[in-house]
Tab-separated table of C-alpha atoms in Angstrom:
chain	number	residue	atom	x	y	z
A	1	MET	CA	23.216	86.471	-133.283
A	2	PRO	CA	20.627	84.569	-135.142
A	3	PRO	CA	19.905	85.499	-138.719
A	4	ALA	CA	17.292	87.918	-139.314
A	5	ALA	CA	13.899	86.263	-140.222
A	6	SER	CA	10.777	87.540	-142.128
A	7	ILE	CA	8.148	88.094	-139.725
A	8	THR	CA	4.819	90.083	-139.547
A	9	VAL	CA	4.063	92.658	-136.932
A	10	ARG	CA	0.547	93.187	-136.007
A	11	VAL	CA	-0.363	96.651	-135.061
A	12	PRO	CA	-3.248	97.475	-132.701
A	13	MET	CA	-5.840	99.784	-133.838
A	14	PRO	CA	-5.202	102.691	-131.397
A	15	LEU	CA	-1.442	102.896	-132.936
A	16	ARG	CA	-2.267	102.358	-136.587
A	17	ALA	CA	-2.246	106.282	-137.315
A	18	THR	CA	1.490	106.077	-136.135
A	19	CYS	CA	2.379	103.785	-139.275
A	20	GLY	CA	0.028	105.293	-141.966
A	21	GLY	CA	-3.091	103.208	-141.003
A	22	ALA	CA	-1.339	99.822	-141.544
A	23	ALA	CA	-2.585	96.910	-139.435
A	24	GLU	CA	0.354	94.700	-140.336
A	25	LEU	CA	4.015	95.496	-141.112
A	26	SER	CA	6.454	93.064	-142.597
A	27	LEU	CA	10.312	93.107	-141.730
A	28	ALA	CA	13.018	91.086	-141.035
A	29	ALA	CA	14.581	90.713	-137.500
A	30	PRO	CA	16.405	88.037	-135.707
A	31	SER	CA	14.423	88.708	-132.593
A	32	VAL	CA	11.662	90.892	-130.790
A	33	ARG	CA	14.244	93.090	-129.838
A	34	GLY	CA	15.395	93.293	-133.311
A	35	VAL	CA	11.933	94.189	-134.637
A	36	LEU	CA	11.639	96.911	-131.968
A	37	ASP	CA	15.071	98.343	-133.199
A	38	GLU	CA	13.582	98.134	-136.881
A	39	LEU	CA	10.464	99.752	-135.708
A	40	GLU	CA	12.384	102.766	-134.187
A	41	ARG	CA	14.373	103.114	-137.344
A	42	SER	CA	11.317	102.941	-139.739
A	43	HIS	CA	8.124	103.895	-137.675
A	44	PRO	CA	9.466	106.278	-134.783
A	45	ALA	CA	6.107	107.222	-133.741
A	46	LEU	CA	4.964	103.694	-133.147
A	47	HIS	CA	8.062	102.892	-131.480
A	48	ARG	CA	7.570	105.700	-129.085
A	49	SER	CA	4.251	104.382	-128.135
A	50	VAL	CA	5.547	100.907	-127.605
A	51	CYS	CA	8.675	101.524	-125.780
A	52	ASP	CA	9.896	104.424	-123.489
A	53	GLU	CA	12.839	106.149	-123.907
A	54	THR	CA	14.988	103.578	-121.998
A	55	GLY	CA	13.967	101.291	-124.511
A	56	ALA	CA	11.841	99.245	-122.477
A	57	VAL	CA	8.298	97.914	-123.433
A	58	ARG	CA	5.882	100.199	-121.958
A	59	ARG	CA	4.087	98.692	-118.537
A	60	HIS	CA	0.730	98.260	-120.006
A	61	ILE	CA	1.972	96.924	-123.354
A	62	ASN	CA	2.359	93.171	-124.194
A	63	VAL	CA	4.059	91.728	-126.915
A	64	PHE	CA	3.237	88.213	-128.046
A	65	VAL	CA	5.076	85.898	-130.607
A	66	ASN	CA	2.297	84.049	-132.203
A	67	THR	CA	0.284	82.972	-129.177
A	68	SER	CA	3.260	83.187	-126.704
A	69	HIS	CA	3.721	86.251	-124.522
A	70	VAL	CA	7.587	87.347	-125.067
A	71	ARG	CA	8.475	86.731	-121.531
A	72	ASP	CA	7.421	83.042	-121.713
A	73	ARG	CA	9.842	82.604	-124.809
A	74	GLY	CA	12.892	84.025	-122.922
A	75	GLY	CA	12.544	87.831	-123.257
A	76	LEU	CA	13.035	90.156	-126.071
A	77	ASP	CA	16.251	88.412	-127.300
A	78	ALA	CA	14.573	85.043	-128.042
A	79	PRO	CA	15.058	84.174	-131.725
A	80	LEU	CA	12.365	84.510	-134.332
A	81	ALA	CA	11.750	82.100	-137.196
A	82	ALA	CA	10.418	83.016	-140.506
A	83	GLY	CA	6.716	83.304	-140.526
A	84	ASP	CA	6.511	84.198	-136.828
A	85	VAL	CA	3.829	86.994	-135.989
A	86	VAL	CA	4.766	89.585	-133.467
A	87	ILE	CA	1.610	91.038	-131.897
A	88	ILE	CA	1.502	94.213	-129.956
A	89	LEU	CA	-1.523	94.473	-127.629
A	90	PRO	CA	-2.381	97.087	-124.855
A	91	ALA	CA	-2.616	94.997	-121.568
A	92	VAL	CA	-6.047	95.291	-119.809
A	93	SER	CA	-4.072	96.757	-116.760
A	94	GLY	CA	-3.570	100.299	-118.104
A	95	GLY	CA	-7.083	101.846	-117.604
B	1	MET	CA	-10.893	141.167	-130.667
B	2	ALA	CA	-10.827	139.068	-127.387
B	3	ASP	CA	-14.436	138.651	-126.456
B	4	ARG	CA	-14.784	134.918	-125.186
B	5	VAL	CA	-13.678	133.541	-122.017
B	6	VAL	CA	-12.269	130.015	-122.808
B	7	LEU	CA	-11.884	127.309	-119.982
B	8	ALA	CA	-9.529	124.287	-120.475
B	9	LEU	CA	-10.828	121.446	-118.486
B	10	GLY	CA	-8.191	118.457	-117.989
B	11	THR	CA	-9.967	115.581	-116.508
B	12	LYS	CA	-9.143	111.883	-116.025
B	13	LYS	CA	-11.119	110.950	-119.222
B	14	GLY	CA	-9.850	113.765	-121.348
B	15	LEU	CA	-9.601	117.433	-122.084
B	16	PHE	CA	-12.764	119.594	-122.344
B	17	VAL	CA	-13.172	123.036	-123.612
B	18	ALA	CA	-15.925	125.445	-122.391
B	19	GLU	CA	-16.560	128.880	-123.781
B	20	GLY	CA	-18.786	131.460	-122.952
B	21	ALA	CA	-19.065	135.271	-123.630
B	22	LYS	CA	-17.698	137.839	-121.234
B	23	ALA	CA	-20.581	138.157	-119.022
B	24	ARG	CA	-19.681	134.473	-117.982
B	25	ARG	CA	-23.529	133.587	-117.512
B	26	LYS	CA	-23.371	130.301	-119.556
B	27	PHE	CA	-20.583	128.344	-120.873
B	28	THR	CA	-20.963	125.790	-123.876
B	29	LEU	CA	-18.826	122.594	-123.528
B	30	ARG	CA	-16.766	120.467	-126.269
B	31	GLY	CA	-14.653	117.409	-126.014
B	32	PRO	CA	-13.660	115.158	-124.652
B	33	PHE	CA	-10.439	115.659	-126.716
B	34	GLY	CA	-7.880	112.626	-126.051
B	35	PRO	CA	-10.995	110.640	-124.932
B	36	GLY	CA	-10.371	108.266	-122.101
B	37	VAL	CA	-6.981	109.618	-121.308
B	38	SER	CA	-6.117	111.619	-118.314
B	39	VAL	CA	-5.042	115.422	-118.939
B	40	TYR	CA	-2.969	116.688	-116.285
B	41	SER	CA	-1.929	119.988	-117.802
B	42	ALA	CA	-3.086	122.621	-120.235
B	43	LEU	CA	-2.192	125.932	-121.489
B	44	LEU	CA	-4.112	128.625	-123.148
B	45	ASP	CA	-1.620	130.606	-125.135
B	46	THR	CA	-2.885	133.860	-126.157
B	47	ARG	CA	0.377	135.073	-127.647
B	48	GLY	CA	-0.496	135.922	-131.359
B	49	ALA	CA	-3.329	133.509	-132.752
B	50	PRO	CA	-4.676	131.715	-129.733
B	51	LYS	CA	-3.629	128.077	-129.205
B	52	ILE	CA	-4.426	125.443	-126.589
B	53	TYR	CA	-2.025	122.855	-125.451
B	54	ALA	CA	-2.816	119.813	-123.402
B	55	SER	CA	-0.954	116.929	-121.980
B	56	SER	CA	-2.664	113.491	-122.772
B	57	CYS	CA	-1.084	110.988	-120.375
B	58	ASN	CA	-1.658	107.802	-121.905
B	59	PRO	CA	-1.061	104.642	-119.523
B	60	PHE	CA	-0.680	102.327	-122.628
B	61	PHE	CA	1.301	104.504	-125.165
B	62	GLY	CA	2.972	107.025	-123.163
B	63	MET	CA	2.889	110.872	-123.342
B	64	LYS	CA	1.532	113.140	-125.841
B	65	VAL	CA	0.965	116.766	-126.284
B	66	LEU	CA	-2.205	117.797	-127.882
B	67	ARG	CA	-2.397	121.256	-129.913
B	68	SER	CA	-5.568	123.051	-131.051
B	69	THR	CA	-5.388	125.953	-133.551
B	70	ASP	CA	-9.294	126.705	-133.436
B	71	LEU	CA	-9.717	127.525	-129.898
B	72	GLY	CA	-10.407	123.937	-128.999
B	73	LYS	CA	-13.092	122.903	-131.860
B	74	SER	CA	-10.224	120.248	-132.608
B	75	PHE	CA	-7.010	118.925	-131.533
B	76	LYS	CA	-4.095	117.288	-132.939
B	77	GLU	CA	-0.833	115.452	-131.473
B	78	THR	CA	2.184	117.710	-131.890
B	79	LYS	CA	5.150	115.745	-133.645
B	80	SER	CA	6.527	114.824	-130.280
B	81	ALA	CA	6.383	114.711	-126.469
B	82	PRO	CA	9.113	115.679	-124.149
B	83	ALA	CA	11.657	112.393	-123.783
B	84	PHE	CA	14.503	111.880	-121.850
B	85	PRO	CA	17.855	111.334	-123.596
B	86	LYS	CA	18.386	107.592	-124.164
B	87	ASP	CA	21.226	107.196	-121.931
B	88	ASP	CA	19.569	109.283	-119.219
B	89	GLY	CA	17.865	106.094	-117.475
B	90	ARG	CA	14.967	107.912	-116.507
B	91	ALA	CA	11.700	107.460	-118.512
B	92	LEU	CA	8.692	110.048	-118.680
B	93	ALA	CA	5.886	109.207	-116.719
B	94	ASN	CA	3.626	112.353	-116.926
B	95	ILE	CA	3.242	115.899	-118.026
B	96	TRP	CA	2.187	118.029	-115.007
B	97	SER	CA	2.542	121.567	-116.432
B	98	LEU	CA	2.785	123.523	-119.721
B	99	GLU	CA	3.638	127.169	-119.753
B	100	ALA	CA	4.616	129.749	-122.501
B	101	GLY	CA	8.205	130.751	-122.763
B	102	ASP	CA	9.797	134.032	-124.185
B	103	GLY	CA	9.495	133.491	-128.026
B	104	LYS	CA	6.296	133.134	-129.612
B	105	LYS	CA	6.460	129.418	-130.115
B	106	ASP	CA	8.530	128.757	-126.861
B	107	LEU	CA	7.029	126.186	-124.530
B	108	TYR	CA	8.017	124.606	-121.195
B	109	ALA	CA	6.945	121.388	-119.794
B	110	GLY	CA	7.413	120.094	-116.260
B	111	VAL	CA	7.172	116.432	-116.024
B	112	GLU	CA	7.434	113.216	-114.017
B	113	PRO	CA	10.126	112.291	-112.713
B	114	ALA	CA	10.772	115.854	-112.012
B	115	SER	CA	12.411	117.537	-115.060
B	116	LEU	CA	11.913	120.576	-117.090
B	117	PHE	CA	11.789	120.551	-120.976
B	118	ARG	CA	11.846	123.348	-123.337
B	119	SER	CA	10.187	123.581	-126.843
B	120	GLY	CA	11.207	126.122	-129.617
B	121	ASP	CA	8.652	125.219	-132.303
B	122	GLY	CA	5.124	124.920	-130.355
B	123	GLY	CA	5.636	121.333	-128.885
B	124	ASP	CA	6.884	119.594	-132.044
B	125	SER	CA	10.129	118.967	-130.569
B	126	TRP	CA	11.369	119.261	-127.099
B	127	GLU	CA	14.992	119.437	-125.343
B	128	MET	CA	15.560	118.713	-121.761
B	129	VAL	CA	16.841	121.691	-119.491
B	130	ASP	CA	19.938	120.515	-117.896
B	131	GLY	CA	20.257	123.038	-115.302
B	132	LEU	CA	17.137	121.834	-113.545
B	133	SER	CA	16.871	118.350	-114.712
B	134	ASN	CA	20.251	117.320	-114.049
B	135	HIS	CA	20.710	119.462	-110.855
B	136	PRO	CA	22.808	118.066	-108.264
B	137	HIS	CA	19.629	117.446	-106.072
B	138	ALA	CA	17.575	115.944	-108.772
B	139	ARG	CA	18.244	112.150	-108.195
B	140	LYS	CA	17.501	112.917	-104.389
B	141	TRP	CA	13.917	113.999	-104.912
B	142	GLN	CA	11.350	112.006	-103.803
B	143	PRO	CA	7.665	111.258	-104.998
B	144	GLY	CA	4.871	112.819	-103.285
B	145	ASN	CA	1.505	111.025	-103.068
B	146	GLY	CA	0.897	111.973	-106.706
B	147	GLY	CA	4.367	111.094	-108.036
B	148	LEU	CA	7.671	112.942	-108.368
B	149	CYS	CA	6.252	116.006	-110.209
B	150	LEU	CA	7.769	119.309	-111.674
B	151	HIS	CA	4.118	121.206	-111.247
B	152	THR	CA	5.046	124.779	-111.293
B	153	ILE	CA	6.711	126.915	-114.049
B	154	LEU	CA	6.568	130.641	-112.923
B	155	ARG	CA	8.226	133.153	-115.133
B	156	THR	CA	7.760	136.541	-113.546
B	157	ASN	CA	9.903	139.719	-113.259
B	158	GLY	CA	12.831	138.157	-114.774
B	159	LYS	CA	13.158	135.104	-112.768
B	160	MET	CA	12.206	131.527	-113.102
B	161	HIS	CA	10.461	129.666	-110.365
B	162	ILE	CA	10.031	125.990	-110.205
B	163	GLY	CA	7.923	124.071	-107.936
B	164	ILE	CA	8.567	120.291	-107.226
B	165	SER	CA	6.725	117.795	-105.079
B	166	THR	CA	8.710	116.777	-103.327
B	167	GLY	CA	11.718	118.758	-104.194
B	168	GLY	CA	10.968	122.381	-103.019
B	169	HIS	CA	11.237	125.667	-104.874
B	170	TYR	CA	13.966	126.416	-107.182
B	171	LEU	CA	14.885	129.730	-108.672
B	172	SER	CA	16.689	130.817	-111.738
B	173	GLU	CA	17.991	134.046	-112.138
B	174	ASP	CA	19.736	133.538	-115.523
B	175	GLY	CA	16.690	132.899	-117.742
B	176	GLY	CA	16.510	129.068	-116.758
B	177	LYS	CA	20.050	127.981	-117.370
B	178	SER	CA	20.952	127.337	-113.689
B	179	PHE	CA	18.784	126.832	-110.684
B	180	LYS	CA	19.365	127.000	-106.764
B	181	ALA	CA	17.085	125.506	-104.187
B	182	SER	CA	15.515	128.582	-102.366
B	183	ASN	CA	13.354	127.232	-99.347
B	184	LYS	CA	14.347	129.539	-96.627
B	185	GLY	CA	11.214	129.350	-94.473
B	186	VAL	CA	9.511	126.609	-96.315
B	187	GLY	CA	8.865	123.758	-93.880
B	188	ALA	CA	8.405	120.159	-94.350
B	189	GLY	CA	6.714	117.872	-91.813
B	190	PHE	CA	7.844	114.384	-93.134
B	191	VAL	CA	11.759	114.835	-92.438
B	192	PRO	CA	13.803	115.363	-89.126
B	193	ASP	CA	14.810	118.702	-90.102
B	194	PRO	CA	11.745	120.913	-90.173
B	195	TYR	CA	13.428	123.519	-92.388
B	196	PRO	CA	15.613	121.409	-94.859
B	197	GLU	CA	17.628	122.965	-97.700
B	198	TYR	CA	15.423	121.202	-100.415
B	199	GLY	CA	13.025	118.418	-100.447
B	200	GLN	CA	9.780	120.328	-99.326
B	201	CYS	CA	6.379	118.949	-100.709
B	202	VAL	CA	5.364	122.285	-102.570
B	203	HIS	CA	2.071	122.078	-103.978
B	204	LYS	CA	1.507	125.465	-105.926
B	205	ILE	CA	3.500	128.868	-106.364
B	206	VAL	CA	1.938	131.931	-107.868
B	207	GLY	CA	3.194	135.265	-108.463
B	208	HIS	CA	2.121	138.881	-109.651
B	209	LYS	CA	3.922	140.937	-112.459
B	210	ALA	CA	2.743	144.206	-110.623
B	211	ALA	CA	4.738	143.402	-107.532
B	212	PRO	CA	8.355	142.317	-108.080
B	213	GLY	CA	9.473	139.686	-105.840
B	214	ARG	CA	5.896	138.807	-104.336
B	215	LEU	CA	5.042	135.204	-104.424
B	216	TYR	CA	2.528	133.023	-102.718
B	217	MET	CA	3.163	129.236	-102.064
B	218	GLN	CA	0.566	126.495	-101.123
B	219	ASN	CA	3.074	123.934	-99.196
B	220	HIS	CA	2.124	120.782	-97.693
B	221	GLY	CA	0.764	121.857	-94.415
B	222	GLY	CA	-1.099	119.878	-91.893
B	223	TRP	CA	1.633	119.279	-89.369
B	224	ALA	CA	0.545	121.396	-86.209
B	225	GLU	CA	-0.075	118.143	-84.327
B	226	TRP	CA	2.911	116.256	-85.455
B	227	SER	CA	4.513	114.577	-82.382
B	228	GLY	CA	7.260	112.877	-83.959
B	229	GLU	CA	10.958	113.785	-84.597
B	230	GLY	CA	11.473	117.702	-84.629
B	231	GLY	CA	8.179	118.555	-83.041
B	232	PRO	CA	5.068	120.207	-84.272
B	233	ARG	CA	5.185	122.525	-87.352
B	234	PRO	CA	2.209	124.910	-87.454
B	235	ASP	CA	1.089	127.081	-90.135
B	236	ILE	CA	3.927	125.916	-92.772
B	237	GLY	CA	1.223	125.256	-95.457
B	238	VAL	CA	0.589	128.658	-96.817
B	239	LEU	CA	3.533	131.131	-97.384
B	240	ARG	CA	4.446	134.529	-98.941
B	241	SER	CA	7.807	135.861	-100.217
B	242	ASP	CA	8.628	139.297	-101.028
B	243	ASP	CA	12.198	138.770	-102.273
B	244	HIS	CA	11.688	136.846	-105.413
B	245	GLY	CA	11.354	133.367	-103.216
B	246	LYS	CA	14.630	133.804	-101.534
B	247	SER	CA	12.777	133.672	-98.309
B	248	TRP	CA	9.541	132.943	-97.290
B	249	ARG	CA	7.140	133.610	-94.179
B	250	SER	CA	3.800	132.082	-93.193
B	251	ILE	CA	0.661	133.799	-93.795
B	252	ALA	CA	-1.541	130.831	-92.586
B	253	LYS	CA	-2.887	132.456	-89.546
B	254	GLY	CA	-6.654	132.604	-89.703
B	255	LEU	CA	-7.266	129.790	-92.112
B	256	PRO	CA	-9.108	126.663	-90.821
B	257	SER	CA	-6.346	124.600	-92.252
B	258	ASP	CA	-2.969	125.333	-93.694
B	259	PHE	CA	-3.403	122.236	-96.000
B	260	GLY	CA	-4.623	122.678	-99.437
B	261	PHE	CA	-3.318	122.132	-103.224
B	262	PRO	CA	-4.248	125.316	-105.280
B	263	ILE	CA	-3.449	128.908	-104.778
B	264	ALA	CA	-4.451	131.920	-107.050
B	265	VAL	CA	-3.799	135.760	-106.997
B	266	HIS	CA	-5.944	138.578	-108.131
B	267	PRO	CA	-5.021	139.744	-111.423
B	268	HIS	CA	-5.140	143.419	-110.708
B	269	ASP	CA	-4.295	143.347	-106.880
B	270	PRO	CA	-1.243	141.489	-105.761
B	271	ASP	CA	-2.480	141.714	-102.172
B	272	THR	CA	-5.529	139.611	-102.820
B	273	VAL	CA	-4.959	135.763	-102.865
B	274	TYR	CA	-7.129	132.779	-102.703
B	275	VAL	CA	-6.529	129.432	-101.205
B	276	MET	CA	-8.942	126.149	-100.763
B	277	PRO	CA	-8.164	124.823	-97.393
B	278	LEU	CA	-8.676	121.252	-97.013
B	279	VAL	CA	-8.621	118.818	-94.194
B	280	PRO	CA	-5.082	117.099	-94.213
B	281	GLU	CA	-6.070	113.678	-93.497
B	282	THR	CA	-8.898	113.446	-96.014
B	283	ARG	CA	-8.167	116.066	-98.466
B	284	THR	CA	-11.698	117.409	-98.319
B	285	CYS	CA	-13.189	120.349	-97.205
B	286	PRO	CA	-13.422	121.396	-93.408
B	287	ASP	CA	-16.867	120.308	-92.170
B	288	SER	CA	-17.645	119.105	-95.508
B	289	ALA	CA	-18.524	122.579	-96.637
B	290	PRO	CA	-16.423	123.806	-99.429
B	291	ALA	CA	-15.203	127.367	-99.291
B	292	VAL	CA	-12.393	129.462	-101.018
B	293	TRP	CA	-10.676	131.684	-98.387
B	294	ARG	CA	-9.586	135.247	-99.624
B	295	SER	CA	-7.142	137.723	-98.230
B	296	GLU	CA	-7.008	141.337	-99.403
B	297	ASN	CA	-3.904	142.050	-97.349
B	298	GLY	CA	-1.329	139.949	-98.672
B	299	GLY	CA	-2.099	137.193	-96.121
B	300	ASP	CA	-2.426	139.114	-92.912
B	301	SER	CA	-6.389	137.996	-92.621
B	302	TRP	CA	-8.542	135.872	-94.510
B	303	LYS	CA	-12.519	135.807	-95.015
B	304	ARG	CA	-14.545	132.663	-96.097
B	305	LEU	CA	-16.444	132.791	-99.498
B	306	ALA	CA	-19.007	130.289	-99.916
B	307	ARG	CA	-22.263	131.842	-101.113
B	308	GLY	CA	-23.798	129.539	-103.275
B	309	LEU	CA	-21.575	126.359	-102.643
B	310	PRO	CA	-22.888	123.439	-100.822
B	311	LYS	CA	-23.250	123.748	-96.867
B	312	LYS	CA	-22.660	120.261	-96.118
B	313	GLU	CA	-22.194	116.665	-97.606
B	314	SER	CA	-19.488	117.657	-99.855
B	315	TYR	CA	-16.177	115.299	-99.782
B	316	PHE	CA	-14.435	116.425	-102.976
B	317	THR	CA	-10.768	117.433	-103.531
B	318	ILE	CA	-9.561	120.464	-105.465
B	319	LEU	CA	-6.282	119.540	-107.015
B	320	ARG	CA	-3.205	121.757	-107.433
B	321	ASP	CA	-3.941	122.929	-110.762
B	322	ALA	CA	-7.624	122.963	-110.247
B	323	MET	CA	-8.465	126.417	-109.233
B	324	THR	CA	-7.640	129.740	-111.238
B	325	ILE	CA	-8.841	133.318	-111.820
B	326	ASP	CA	-9.653	135.158	-115.045
B	327	GLU	CA	-8.392	138.554	-116.135
B	328	LEU	CA	-11.300	140.565	-116.550
B	329	ALA	CA	-12.139	143.805	-114.693
B	330	SER	CA	-14.230	141.982	-112.250
B	331	PRO	CA	-12.416	138.619	-112.289
B	332	ALA	CA	-14.321	135.281	-111.645
B	333	LEU	CA	-12.509	132.330	-109.925
B	334	TYR	CA	-13.108	128.625	-111.193
B	335	PHE	CA	-12.483	125.380	-109.490
B	336	GLY	CA	-12.966	121.929	-110.648
B	337	THR	CA	-13.364	118.865	-108.498
B	338	THR	CA	-12.437	115.278	-108.008
B	339	THR	CA	-16.237	114.727	-108.452
B	340	GLY	CA	-16.360	116.120	-111.748
B	341	GLN	CA	-18.117	119.601	-110.898
B	342	VAL	CA	-16.779	122.938	-112.059
B	343	TRP	CA	-17.803	125.929	-110.033
B	344	ILE	CA	-17.502	129.661	-111.071
B	345	GLY	CA	-17.101	132.363	-108.388
B	346	ARG	CA	-18.280	135.600	-109.944
B	347	ASP	CA	-17.313	138.929	-108.561
B	348	GLY	CA	-13.778	137.705	-107.255
B	349	GLY	CA	-15.507	134.613	-105.618
B	350	GLU	CA	-18.344	136.479	-103.882
B	351	ASP	CA	-21.192	134.473	-105.726
B	352	TRP	CA	-20.586	130.835	-106.601
B	353	GLU	CA	-22.620	128.617	-109.417
B	354	CYS	CA	-22.056	125.122	-110.583
B	355	LEU	CA	-21.309	125.402	-114.301
B	356	PHE	CA	-20.741	121.569	-115.088
B	357	ASP	CA	-22.109	118.947	-112.721
B	358	ALA	CA	-21.012	115.698	-113.967
B	359	LEU	CA	-17.463	115.785	-115.751
B	360	PRO	CA	-15.097	113.070	-115.164
B	361	PRO	CA	-12.710	113.934	-112.107
B	362	ILE	CA	-10.904	117.063	-112.702
B	363	ASN	CA	-7.148	117.582	-112.797
B	364	CYS	CA	-6.709	121.165	-114.079
B	365	VAL	CA	-8.794	124.280	-114.944
B	366	LYS	CA	-7.078	127.011	-116.951
B	367	VAL	CA	-8.695	130.121	-118.288
B	368	ALA	CA	-8.058	132.885	-120.881
B	369	VAL	CA	-10.070	135.655	-122.653
B	370	ALA	CA	-9.447	135.111	-126.151
């Protein structure tokens, strides 16, 4: 497993109420999956809005690392580097 | 003192609350709450201080349960929504029904994929009801056109009835611990066996406290012309039971169509029942002229009620939870349309008037005197 990197998570406006109004969260995680695991521990309401109960990212949510969609980086287990920004965005497909 | 009639209107773009005096001449509208997000179910809970619950089915961020303690002036999310256990493999897709349980804060939620959840604290936490959700049939149920939904939770005369599309009717006689498929006489038109043990596309079930054992069902009819395997299945769409749903018989004779979604029963007369027949192919009213049909003899004969409703050129659908009746001495019926109209039928449906003409498409209409 790669070492945990200090990264920033950008929270979209509609979900900020689930994490005390924060637009950004700082945490350490080795991968996007690690970020989601950490969110489940620290901000469960935010996690429930991003992932369903099987742990899958919801169908109409996109997760980017910097400017790349996570699927183009090899999926949730692709390693993160210090300073990476994980961006959670609602997709245009959902409504 | 309960002196207001309150309507909860679940729409494709949020929940609206309408309030009027008992005369029901005019209603004022509030909302939308959970704006832009579809609301499939609502509950006006008049046990103790009135509360309104609604499901908010967010395509982006998942399911939420909204709760109001000020009769629909404001809503907040409850602390959590139903969720399957992590190792279950299923994920919540929608909340189709919310009903009151035994205790003052007990609630039930029927969800998609078809499963039952219970809350003991007014919706802040939820647990899956295993007897139904992990029933041996559960993984064999199939989605209907609207999804694999548990849409009816009916608790009456010591029994619990569940309606699933497509799963059929399930009966619990031990307070919701265990359930049995109970579909004797309930037909299906889309499988080779016309009367399977389970798997019917039940649309809605209602009962009446004053008539133990009496239930009415709107089933997925419209199979009179079926020419495939098993042959035609006329009149399987509107059914009645007199033995707590252990057996069912057709009461569809005399209706222009046995297809429809909602069904309602008069609050003070278990023999008076209302349906809204639809053309099965289009899900719109026969001859494009909307009408509620009423039976005052338990389904032996039917009368068309349409005074005040459009006489032509109406092509809306009335969904399974979009028709209801209040409990006043002279009750009024209400229905909402997929074209965003809310109609009131005063004097038991004798005279109809459009209350709201341009809401978003309506999923559910609930009413209470509060």
